[in-house]
mmCIF file of C-alpha atoms in Angstrom:
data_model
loop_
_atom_site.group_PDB
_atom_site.id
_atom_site.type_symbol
_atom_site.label_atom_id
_atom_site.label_comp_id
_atom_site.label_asym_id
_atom_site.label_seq_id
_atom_site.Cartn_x
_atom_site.Cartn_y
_atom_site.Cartn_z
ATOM 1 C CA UNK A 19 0.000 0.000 0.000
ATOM 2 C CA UNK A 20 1.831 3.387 -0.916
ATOM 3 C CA UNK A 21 1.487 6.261 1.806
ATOM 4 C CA UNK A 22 -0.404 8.456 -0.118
ATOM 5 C CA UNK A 23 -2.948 6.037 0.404
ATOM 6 C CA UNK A 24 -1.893 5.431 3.932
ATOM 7 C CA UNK A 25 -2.340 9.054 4.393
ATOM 8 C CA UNK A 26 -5.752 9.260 2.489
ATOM 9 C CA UNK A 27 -7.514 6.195 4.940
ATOM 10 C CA UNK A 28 -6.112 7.944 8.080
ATOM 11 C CA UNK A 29 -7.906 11.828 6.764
ATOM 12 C CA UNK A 30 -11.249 9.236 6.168
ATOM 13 C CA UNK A 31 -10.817 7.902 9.489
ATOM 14 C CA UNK A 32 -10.695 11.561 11.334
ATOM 15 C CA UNK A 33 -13.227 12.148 9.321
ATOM 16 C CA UNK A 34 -15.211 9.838 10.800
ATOM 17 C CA UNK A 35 -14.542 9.829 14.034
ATOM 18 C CA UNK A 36 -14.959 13.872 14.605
ATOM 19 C CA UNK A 37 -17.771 14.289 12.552
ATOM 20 C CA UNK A 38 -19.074 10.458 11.507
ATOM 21 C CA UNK A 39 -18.999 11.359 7.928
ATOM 22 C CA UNK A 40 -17.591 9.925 5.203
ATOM 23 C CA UNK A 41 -17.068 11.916 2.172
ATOM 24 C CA UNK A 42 -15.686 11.050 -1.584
ATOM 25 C CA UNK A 43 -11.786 11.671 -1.435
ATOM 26 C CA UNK A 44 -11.290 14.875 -3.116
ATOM 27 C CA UNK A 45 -13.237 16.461 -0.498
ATOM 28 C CA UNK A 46 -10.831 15.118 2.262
ATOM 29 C CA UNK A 47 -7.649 16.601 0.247
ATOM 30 C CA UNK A 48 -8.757 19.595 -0.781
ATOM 31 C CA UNK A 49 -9.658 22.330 2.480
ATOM 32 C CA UNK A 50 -12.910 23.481 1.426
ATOM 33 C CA UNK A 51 -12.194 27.352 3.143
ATOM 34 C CA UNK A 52 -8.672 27.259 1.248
ATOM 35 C CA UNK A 53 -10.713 26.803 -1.733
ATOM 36 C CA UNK A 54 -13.214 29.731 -0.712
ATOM 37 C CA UNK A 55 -9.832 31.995 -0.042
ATOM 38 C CA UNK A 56 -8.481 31.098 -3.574
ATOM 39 C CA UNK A 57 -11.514 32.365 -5.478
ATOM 40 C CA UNK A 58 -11.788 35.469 -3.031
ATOM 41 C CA UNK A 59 -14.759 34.687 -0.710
ATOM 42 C CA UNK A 60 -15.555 36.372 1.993
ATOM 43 C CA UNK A 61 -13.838 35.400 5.346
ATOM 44 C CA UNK A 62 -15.499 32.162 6.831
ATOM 45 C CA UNK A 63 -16.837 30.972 3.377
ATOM 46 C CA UNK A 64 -16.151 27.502 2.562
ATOM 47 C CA UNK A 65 -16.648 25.606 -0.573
ATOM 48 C CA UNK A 66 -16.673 22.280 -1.448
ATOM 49 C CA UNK A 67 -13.967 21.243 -3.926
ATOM 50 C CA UNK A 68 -16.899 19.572 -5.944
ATOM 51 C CA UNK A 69 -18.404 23.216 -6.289
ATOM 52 C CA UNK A 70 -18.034 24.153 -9.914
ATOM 53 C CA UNK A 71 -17.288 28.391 -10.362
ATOM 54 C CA UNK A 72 -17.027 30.009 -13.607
ATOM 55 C CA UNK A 73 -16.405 33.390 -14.572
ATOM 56 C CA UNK A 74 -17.508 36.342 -12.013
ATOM 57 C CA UNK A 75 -18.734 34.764 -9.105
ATOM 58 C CA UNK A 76 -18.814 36.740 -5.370
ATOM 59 C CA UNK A 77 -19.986 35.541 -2.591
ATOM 60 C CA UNK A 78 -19.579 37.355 0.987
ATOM 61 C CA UNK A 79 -18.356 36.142 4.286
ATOM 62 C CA UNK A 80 -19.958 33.174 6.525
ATOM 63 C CA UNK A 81 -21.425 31.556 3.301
ATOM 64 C CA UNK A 82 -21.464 27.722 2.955
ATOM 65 C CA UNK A 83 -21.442 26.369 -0.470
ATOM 66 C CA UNK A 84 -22.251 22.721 -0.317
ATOM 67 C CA UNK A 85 -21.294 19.879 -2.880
ATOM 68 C CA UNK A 86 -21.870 19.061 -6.551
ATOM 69 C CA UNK A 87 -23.085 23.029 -6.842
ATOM 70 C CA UNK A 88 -22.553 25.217 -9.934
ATOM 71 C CA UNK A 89 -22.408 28.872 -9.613
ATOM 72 C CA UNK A 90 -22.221 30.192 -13.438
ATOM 73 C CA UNK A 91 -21.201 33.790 -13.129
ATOM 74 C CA UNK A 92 -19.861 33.894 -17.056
ATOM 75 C CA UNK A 93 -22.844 35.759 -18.583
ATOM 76 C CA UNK A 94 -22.996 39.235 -16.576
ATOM 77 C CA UNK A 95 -21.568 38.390 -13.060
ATOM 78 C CA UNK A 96 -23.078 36.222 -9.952
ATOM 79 C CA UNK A 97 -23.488 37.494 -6.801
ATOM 80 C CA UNK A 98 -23.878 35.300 -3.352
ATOM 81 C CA UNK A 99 -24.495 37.399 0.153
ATOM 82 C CA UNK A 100 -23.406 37.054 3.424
ATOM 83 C CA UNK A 101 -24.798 34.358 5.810
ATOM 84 C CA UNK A 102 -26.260 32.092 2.688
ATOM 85 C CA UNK A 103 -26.546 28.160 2.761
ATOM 86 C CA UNK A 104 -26.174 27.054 -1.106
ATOM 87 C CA UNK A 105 -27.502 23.723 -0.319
ATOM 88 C CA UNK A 106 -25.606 20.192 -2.211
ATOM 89 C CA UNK A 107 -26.658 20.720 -6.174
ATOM 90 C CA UNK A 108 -28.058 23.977 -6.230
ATOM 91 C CA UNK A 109 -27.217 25.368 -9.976
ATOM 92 C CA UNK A 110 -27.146 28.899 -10.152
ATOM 93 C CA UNK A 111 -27.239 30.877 -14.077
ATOM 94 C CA UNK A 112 -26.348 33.807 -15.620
ATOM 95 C CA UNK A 113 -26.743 33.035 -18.918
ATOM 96 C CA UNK A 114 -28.844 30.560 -20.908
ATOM 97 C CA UNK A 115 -28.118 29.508 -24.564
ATOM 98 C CA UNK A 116 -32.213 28.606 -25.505
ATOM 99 C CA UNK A 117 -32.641 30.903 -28.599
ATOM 100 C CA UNK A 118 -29.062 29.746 -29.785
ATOM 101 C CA UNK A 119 -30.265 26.257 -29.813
ATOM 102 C CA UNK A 120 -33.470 26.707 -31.059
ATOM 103 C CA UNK A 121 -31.884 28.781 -33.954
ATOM 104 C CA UNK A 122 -29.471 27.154 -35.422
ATOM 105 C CA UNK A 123 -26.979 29.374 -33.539
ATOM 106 C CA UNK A 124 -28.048 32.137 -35.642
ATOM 107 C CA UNK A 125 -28.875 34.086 -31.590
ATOM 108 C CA UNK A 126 -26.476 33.984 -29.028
ATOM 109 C CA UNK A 127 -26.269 33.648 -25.932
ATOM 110 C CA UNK A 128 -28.639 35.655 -23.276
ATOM 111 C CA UNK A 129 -26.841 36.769 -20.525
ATOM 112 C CA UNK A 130 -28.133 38.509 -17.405
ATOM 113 C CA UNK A 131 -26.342 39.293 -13.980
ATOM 114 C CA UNK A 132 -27.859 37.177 -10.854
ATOM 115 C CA UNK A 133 -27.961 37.878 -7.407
ATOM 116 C CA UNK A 134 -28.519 36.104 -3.979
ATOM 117 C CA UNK A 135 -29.424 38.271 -0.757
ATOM 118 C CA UNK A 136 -27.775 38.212 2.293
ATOM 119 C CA UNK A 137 -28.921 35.599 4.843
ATOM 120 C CA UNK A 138 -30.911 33.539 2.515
ATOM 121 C CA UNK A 139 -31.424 29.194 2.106
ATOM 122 C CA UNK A 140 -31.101 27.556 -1.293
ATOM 123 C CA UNK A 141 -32.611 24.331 -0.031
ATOM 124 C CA UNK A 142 -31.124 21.235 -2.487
ATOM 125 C CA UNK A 143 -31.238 20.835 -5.832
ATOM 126 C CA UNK A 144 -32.804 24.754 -7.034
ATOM 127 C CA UNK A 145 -31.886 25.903 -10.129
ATOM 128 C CA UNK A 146 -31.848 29.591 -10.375
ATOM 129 C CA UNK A 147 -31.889 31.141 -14.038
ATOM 130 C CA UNK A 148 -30.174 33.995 -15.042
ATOM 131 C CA UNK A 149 -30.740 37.700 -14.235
ATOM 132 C CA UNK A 150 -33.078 36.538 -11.344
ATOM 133 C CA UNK A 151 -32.668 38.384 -8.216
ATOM 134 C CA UNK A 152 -33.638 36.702 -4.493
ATOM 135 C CA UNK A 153 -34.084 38.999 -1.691
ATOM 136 C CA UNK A 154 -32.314 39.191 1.710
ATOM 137 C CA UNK A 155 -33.588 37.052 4.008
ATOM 138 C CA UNK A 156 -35.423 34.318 1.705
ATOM 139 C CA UNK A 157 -35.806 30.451 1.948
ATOM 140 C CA UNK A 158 -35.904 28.411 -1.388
ATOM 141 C CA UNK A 159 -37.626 25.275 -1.342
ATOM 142 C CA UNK A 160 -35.764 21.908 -2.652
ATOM 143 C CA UNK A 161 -36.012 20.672 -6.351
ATOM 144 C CA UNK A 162 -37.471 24.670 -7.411
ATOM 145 C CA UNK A 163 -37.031 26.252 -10.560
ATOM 146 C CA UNK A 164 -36.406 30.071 -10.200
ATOM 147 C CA UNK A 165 -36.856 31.898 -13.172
ATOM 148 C CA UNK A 166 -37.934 35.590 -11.579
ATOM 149 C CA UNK A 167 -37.269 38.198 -9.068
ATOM 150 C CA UNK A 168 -38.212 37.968 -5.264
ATOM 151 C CA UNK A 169 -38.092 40.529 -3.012
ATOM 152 C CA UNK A 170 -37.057 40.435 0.901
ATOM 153 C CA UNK A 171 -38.051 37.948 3.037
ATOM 154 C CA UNK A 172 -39.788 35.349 0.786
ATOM 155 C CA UNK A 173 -40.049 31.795 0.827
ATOM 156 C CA UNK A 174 -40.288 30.463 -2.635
ATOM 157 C CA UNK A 175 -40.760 26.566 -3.553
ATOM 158 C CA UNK A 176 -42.079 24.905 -6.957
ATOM 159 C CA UNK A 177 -41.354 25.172 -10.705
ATOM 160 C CA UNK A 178 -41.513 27.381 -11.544
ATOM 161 C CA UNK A 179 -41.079 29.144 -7.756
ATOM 162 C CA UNK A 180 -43.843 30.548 -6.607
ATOM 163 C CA UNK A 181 -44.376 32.851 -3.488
ATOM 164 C CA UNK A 182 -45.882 30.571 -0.645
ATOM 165 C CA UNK A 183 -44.726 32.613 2.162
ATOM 166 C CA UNK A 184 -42.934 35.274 4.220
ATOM 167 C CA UNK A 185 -40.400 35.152 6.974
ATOM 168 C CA UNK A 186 -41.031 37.390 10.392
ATOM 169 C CA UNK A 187 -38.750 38.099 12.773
ATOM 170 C CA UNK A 188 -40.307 38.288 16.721
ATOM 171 C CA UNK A 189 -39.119 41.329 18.730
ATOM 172 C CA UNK A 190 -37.276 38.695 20.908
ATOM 173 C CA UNK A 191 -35.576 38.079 17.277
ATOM 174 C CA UNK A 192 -37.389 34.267 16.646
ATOM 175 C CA UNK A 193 -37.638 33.210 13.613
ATOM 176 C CA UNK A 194 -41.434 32.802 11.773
ATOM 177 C CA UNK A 195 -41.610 31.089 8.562
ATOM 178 C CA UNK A 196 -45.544 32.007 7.585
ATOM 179 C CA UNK A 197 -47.145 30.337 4.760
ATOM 180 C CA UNK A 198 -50.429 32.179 5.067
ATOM 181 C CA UNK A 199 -49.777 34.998 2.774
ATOM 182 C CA UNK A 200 -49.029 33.150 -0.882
ATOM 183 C CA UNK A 201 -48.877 34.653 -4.549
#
């Protein structure tokens, strides 16, 4: 056995022990905040080295960015807040190449910038289209498509996403997810 591999079964075993996980074995070489540093998150981001990033992609400080994720930032920039959870899968746009199919490529590409709130949760699996904007403060449901705009303080689920709710805060600073007031 060489000691690379040695070396690799000892990182799965601490693994396991402090945090009984076992993950594939590029995520045990690679330091998922190094990665965040590299690409010039903010401080306390991490990133999973299965994260795919291309082009102009920002995302503040204290955001996790979970595995098998793509955050597309090469058609007009993409732009992640503080305090966001980008939940495992999550596929985030700025640009789509629909008419350029559909034509022939006679039409390019359609670019758009995107942006993501502070303090918001992309729950797994969401894709986000380009030029789509979501608020501070909003939840996305799993498995949604969004393709528009939300404002503060939203929760958004279904494909396409749909408003079915709005998050309160308490005065004692508790946390109300309300699913009374819908679209």
């Amino acid at each position: 056995m060489s000691s690379s591999f040695h070396e690799l079964n000892q990182k799965r075993d601490q693994m396991k022990l402090d945090w009984n996980r076992v993950l594939p074995s590029n995520e045990l070489l690679f330091d998922r905040w190094e990665k965040a540093k590299y690409v010039g998150a903010g401080e306390g981001t991490s990133i999973y080295d299965s994260c795919m990033l291309l082009g102009d992609v920002k995302i503040g400080k204290n955001t996790w960015v979970g595995p098998y994720t793509l955050l597309d930032g090469s058609g007009g920039g993409l732009s992640i807040g503080d305090f966001c959870s980008i939940s495992s899968g999550v596929q985030i746009y700025t640009h789509d190449t629909v008419k350029w199919s559909l034509s022939g490529g006679k039409h390019g590409k359609v670019s758009g910038a995107t942006k993501i709130g502070d303090n918001c949760y992309i729950a797994p699996m969401c894709i986000i289209s380009m030029g789509v904007t979501i608020g501070n403060g909003c939840v996305v449901g799993a498995n949604s498509f969004v393709n528009k705009s939300f404002p503060d303080y939203t929760i958004i689920a279904g494909t396409p996403a749909k408003k079915i709710g709005e998050v309160h805060f308490g005065a004692d600073g508790e946390i109300e997810l309300d699913y009374s007031s819908k679209e």
